[in-house]
């Protein structure tokens, strides 16, 4: 129940953006990324690398700056330390490192490379998140969308299932669900 309260807090925070102008869009998105881990189940043995850390990857032109780093500094998720790994742009030679991320935020700058990115991640237990339009339709898992000044979520649960991930019903309740064919 405590997890649900924290997640609801971040949802309220996201809807309060117009009121609290000093809270940046990417501070809210960073909070979402950090908290997604609490609402997704990974298969066993995904913490074998990187000393048991939760690896959050940022692929492309990083819009977060220091915000995400500051947010995770000294914190743990489900008892695991958090490691931020940045990739300047997609290169198939990075496939192995990308597949070791637990959460991968795919920046808008990678829009034209998205099919190749999703191809190298196919079957890997990596929660993919982006703000690229139609991301769930293209095979991504979570889309950061906007309705006016509000940040909303669209989720493709089938894409998550194909990656052996289970998204909590609590997270699904606060998102638009994309239903693939």
Coordinates of C-alpha atoms in Angstrom, one line a residue:
X1 CA 0.0 0.0 0.0
X2 CA 2.9 2.3 0.8
X3 CA 4.2 1.9 -2.8
X4 CA 0.8 2.9 -4.2
X5 CA 0.7 6.0 -2.0
X6 CA 4.1 7.1 -3.3
X7 CA 3.1 6.4 -6.9
X8 CA -0.1 8.4 -6.4
X9 CA 2.0 11.2 -5.0
X10 CA 4.1 11.3 -8.2
X11 CA 0.9 11.3 -10.2
X12 CA -0.4 14.2 -8.3
X13 CA 2.9 15.9 -8.8
X14 CA 2.7 15.3 -12.5
X15 CA -0.8 16.8 -12.7
X16 CA 0.4 19.8 -10.6
X17 CA 2.9 20.9 -13.1
X18 CA 0.9 23.9 -14.3
X19 CA 0.5 25.1 -10.6
X20 CA 4.1 24.5 -9.6
X21 CA 6.0 26.0 -12.6
X22 CA 9.4 25.5 -11.0
X23 CA 9.1 21.7 -11.2
X24 CA 10.5 20.8 -14.6
X25 CA 8.9 18.3 -17.0
X26 CA 12.0 16.1 -16.8
X27 CA 12.1 16.2 -13.0
X28 CA 8.6 14.6 -13.1
X29 CA 9.7 12.1 -15.8
X30 CA 12.8 11.2 -13.7
X31 CA 10.5 10.5 -10.7
X32 CA 8.4 8.3 -12.9
X33 CA 11.4 6.4 -14.2
X34 CA 12.7 5.9 -10.7
X35 CA 9.4 4.6 -9.4
X36 CA 8.5 2.4 -12.4
X37 CA 10.9 -0.2 -10.9
X38 CA 8.6 -0.6 -7.9
X39 CA 5.7 -1.5 -10.2
X40 CA 7.4 -4.0 -12.6
X41 CA 8.5 -7.5 -11.9
X42 CA 11.6 -8.9 -13.7
X43 CA 12.5 -12.5 -14.1
X44 CA 15.0 -14.1 -11.7
X45 CA 18.7 -13.4 -12.1
X46 CA 18.4 -10.0 -13.7
X47 CA 20.5 -8.5 -10.9
X48 CA 23.5 -10.8 -11.5
X49 CA 25.6 -8.0 -13.3
X50 CA 26.7 -4.7 -12.0
X51 CA 27.0 -5.8 -8.4
X52 CA 23.2 -6.3 -8.1
X53 CA 22.4 -2.7 -9.2
X54 CA 19.2 -1.6 -10.9
X55 CA 20.6 -0.2 -14.2
X56 CA 18.7 2.7 -15.6
X57 CA 19.9 3.6 -19.1
X58 CA 19.5 6.8 -21.1
X59 CA 19.9 6.4 -24.8
X60 CA 20.4 9.5 -26.9
X61 CA 20.5 13.2 -26.2
X62 CA 19.9 13.1 -22.5
X63 CA 17.1 15.6 -21.5
X64 CA 17.4 14.9 -17.8
X65 CA 20.8 16.6 -17.1
X66 CA 21.7 16.0 -13.5
X67 CA 18.1 15.6 -12.4
X68 CA 18.0 11.8 -12.5
X69 CA 21.4 11.5 -11.0
X70 CA 20.5 13.8 -8.1
X71 CA 17.2 11.9 -7.6
X72 CA 18.9 8.4 -7.3
X73 CA 22.0 9.5 -5.4
X74 CA 22.4 7.2 -2.3
X75 CA 19.0 5.5 -2.9
X76 CA 18.1 1.9 -3.4
X77 CA 15.2 0.3 -5.3
X78 CA 13.9 -2.9 -3.8
X79 CA 17.2 -3.2 -1.9
X80 CA 19.4 -2.7 -4.9
X81 CA 21.7 0.3 -5.6
X82 CA 20.8 2.4 -8.6
X83 CA 23.3 2.8 -11.5
X84 CA 22.7 5.4 -14.3
X85 CA 24.3 4.4 -17.6
X86 CA 24.2 6.9 -20.5
X87 CA 24.6 6.0 -24.2
X88 CA 25.2 9.0 -26.6
X89 CA 23.4 7.4 -29.5
X90 CA 22.4 3.9 -30.7
X91 CA 25.2 1.7 -32.1
X92 CA 24.5 -2.1 -32.5
X93 CA 27.9 -2.7 -30.8
X94 CA 26.3 -1.5 -27.6
X95 CA 23.5 -4.2 -27.8
X96 CA 24.9 -6.2 -24.9
X97 CA 25.1 -3.2 -22.6
X98 CA 21.6 -2.0 -23.6
X99 CA 20.2 -5.5 -22.8
X100 CA 21.7 -5.3 -19.3
X101 CA 19.6 -2.2 -18.4
X102 CA 16.5 -2.8 -16.3
X103 CA 14.9 0.5 -17.5
X104 CA 15.9 2.1 -20.8
X105 CA 14.7 5.6 -21.6
X106 CA 15.0 6.0 -25.4
X107 CA 15.4 9.8 -26.1
X108 CA 13.6 11.5 -29.0
X109 CA 16.9 11.9 -30.7
X110 CA 16.8 8.2 -31.4
X111 CA 13.5 8.3 -33.2
X112 CA 14.9 7.3 -36.6
X113 CA 16.9 4.4 -35.0
X114 CA 14.0 3.0 -33.0
X115 CA 13.4 -0.1 -35.1
X116 CA 17.0 -1.2 -34.7
X117 CA 17.0 -0.4 -31.0
X118 CA 13.9 -2.5 -30.3
X119 CA 15.3 -5.3 -32.5
X120 CA 18.4 -5.6 -30.4
X121 CA 16.3 -5.5 -27.2
X122 CA 13.9 -8.2 -28.4
X123 CA 13.4 -10.8 -25.7
X124 CA 15.6 -9.0 -23.2
X125 CA 14.0 -8.1 -19.8
X126 CA 14.4 -4.3 -20.4
X127 CA 11.5 -1.9 -19.6
X128 CA 11.6 0.5 -22.5
X129 CA 10.3 4.0 -22.0
X130 CA 10.2 6.9 -24.4
X131 CA 8.4 10.1 -25.5
X132 CA 8.6 9.2 -29.2
X133 CA 5.1 9.4 -30.7
X134 CA 3.4 6.1 -31.1
X135 CA 6.0 4.3 -29.1
X136 CA 3.7 1.5 -27.9
X137 CA 2.4 1.0 -31.4
X138 CA 6.0 0.5 -32.5
X139 CA 6.7 -2.1 -29.9
X140 CA 7.8 0.0 -26.9
X141 CA 6.4 -0.5 -23.4
X142 CA 5.7 2.9 -21.8
X143 CA 5.1 6.2 -23.5
X144 CA 5.4 9.5 -21.7
X145 CA 2.6 11.6 -23.4
X146 CA 1.1 14.9 -22.6
X147 CA -2.4 16.2 -22.4
X148 CA -2.1 19.9 -22.2
X149 CA 0.4 20.5 -19.3
X150 CA -0.2 17.0 -17.8
X151 CA 2.2 14.1 -18.3
X152 CA 0.3 10.9 -19.0
X153 CA 1.3 7.3 -19.6
X154 CA 0.4 4.9 -22.4
X155 CA 1.5 1.3 -21.8
X156 CA 1.8 -1.7 -24.1
X157 CA 1.5 -4.7 -21.6
X158 CA 2.0 -7.2 -24.5
X159 CA 5.4 -5.8 -25.3
X160 CA 6.3 -6.1 -21.6
X161 CA 5.1 -9.7 -21.5
X162 CA 7.2 -10.5 -24.5
X163 CA 10.2 -9.3 -22.5
X164 CA 9.2 -11.4 -19.5
X165 CA 8.2 -8.4 -17.5
X166 CA 5.0 -8.0 -15.5
X167 CA 3.6 -4.6 -15.0
X168 CA 1.6 -4.1 -11.8
X169 CA -2.1 -3.6 -12.1
X170 CA -1.6 -0.5 -10.0
X171 CA 0.5 1.1 -12.7
X172 CA -1.8 -0.1 -15.4
X173 CA -4.8 1.6 -13.7
X174 CA -3.3 5.0 -14.0
X175 CA -2.3 4.6 -17.7
X176 CA -3.9 4.4 -21.1
X177 CA -3.6 0.8 -22.2
X178 CA -2.4 0.1 -25.7
X179 CA -3.9 -3.1 -27.1
X180 CA -1.8 -4.6 -29.9
X181 CA -3.3 -6.8 -32.5

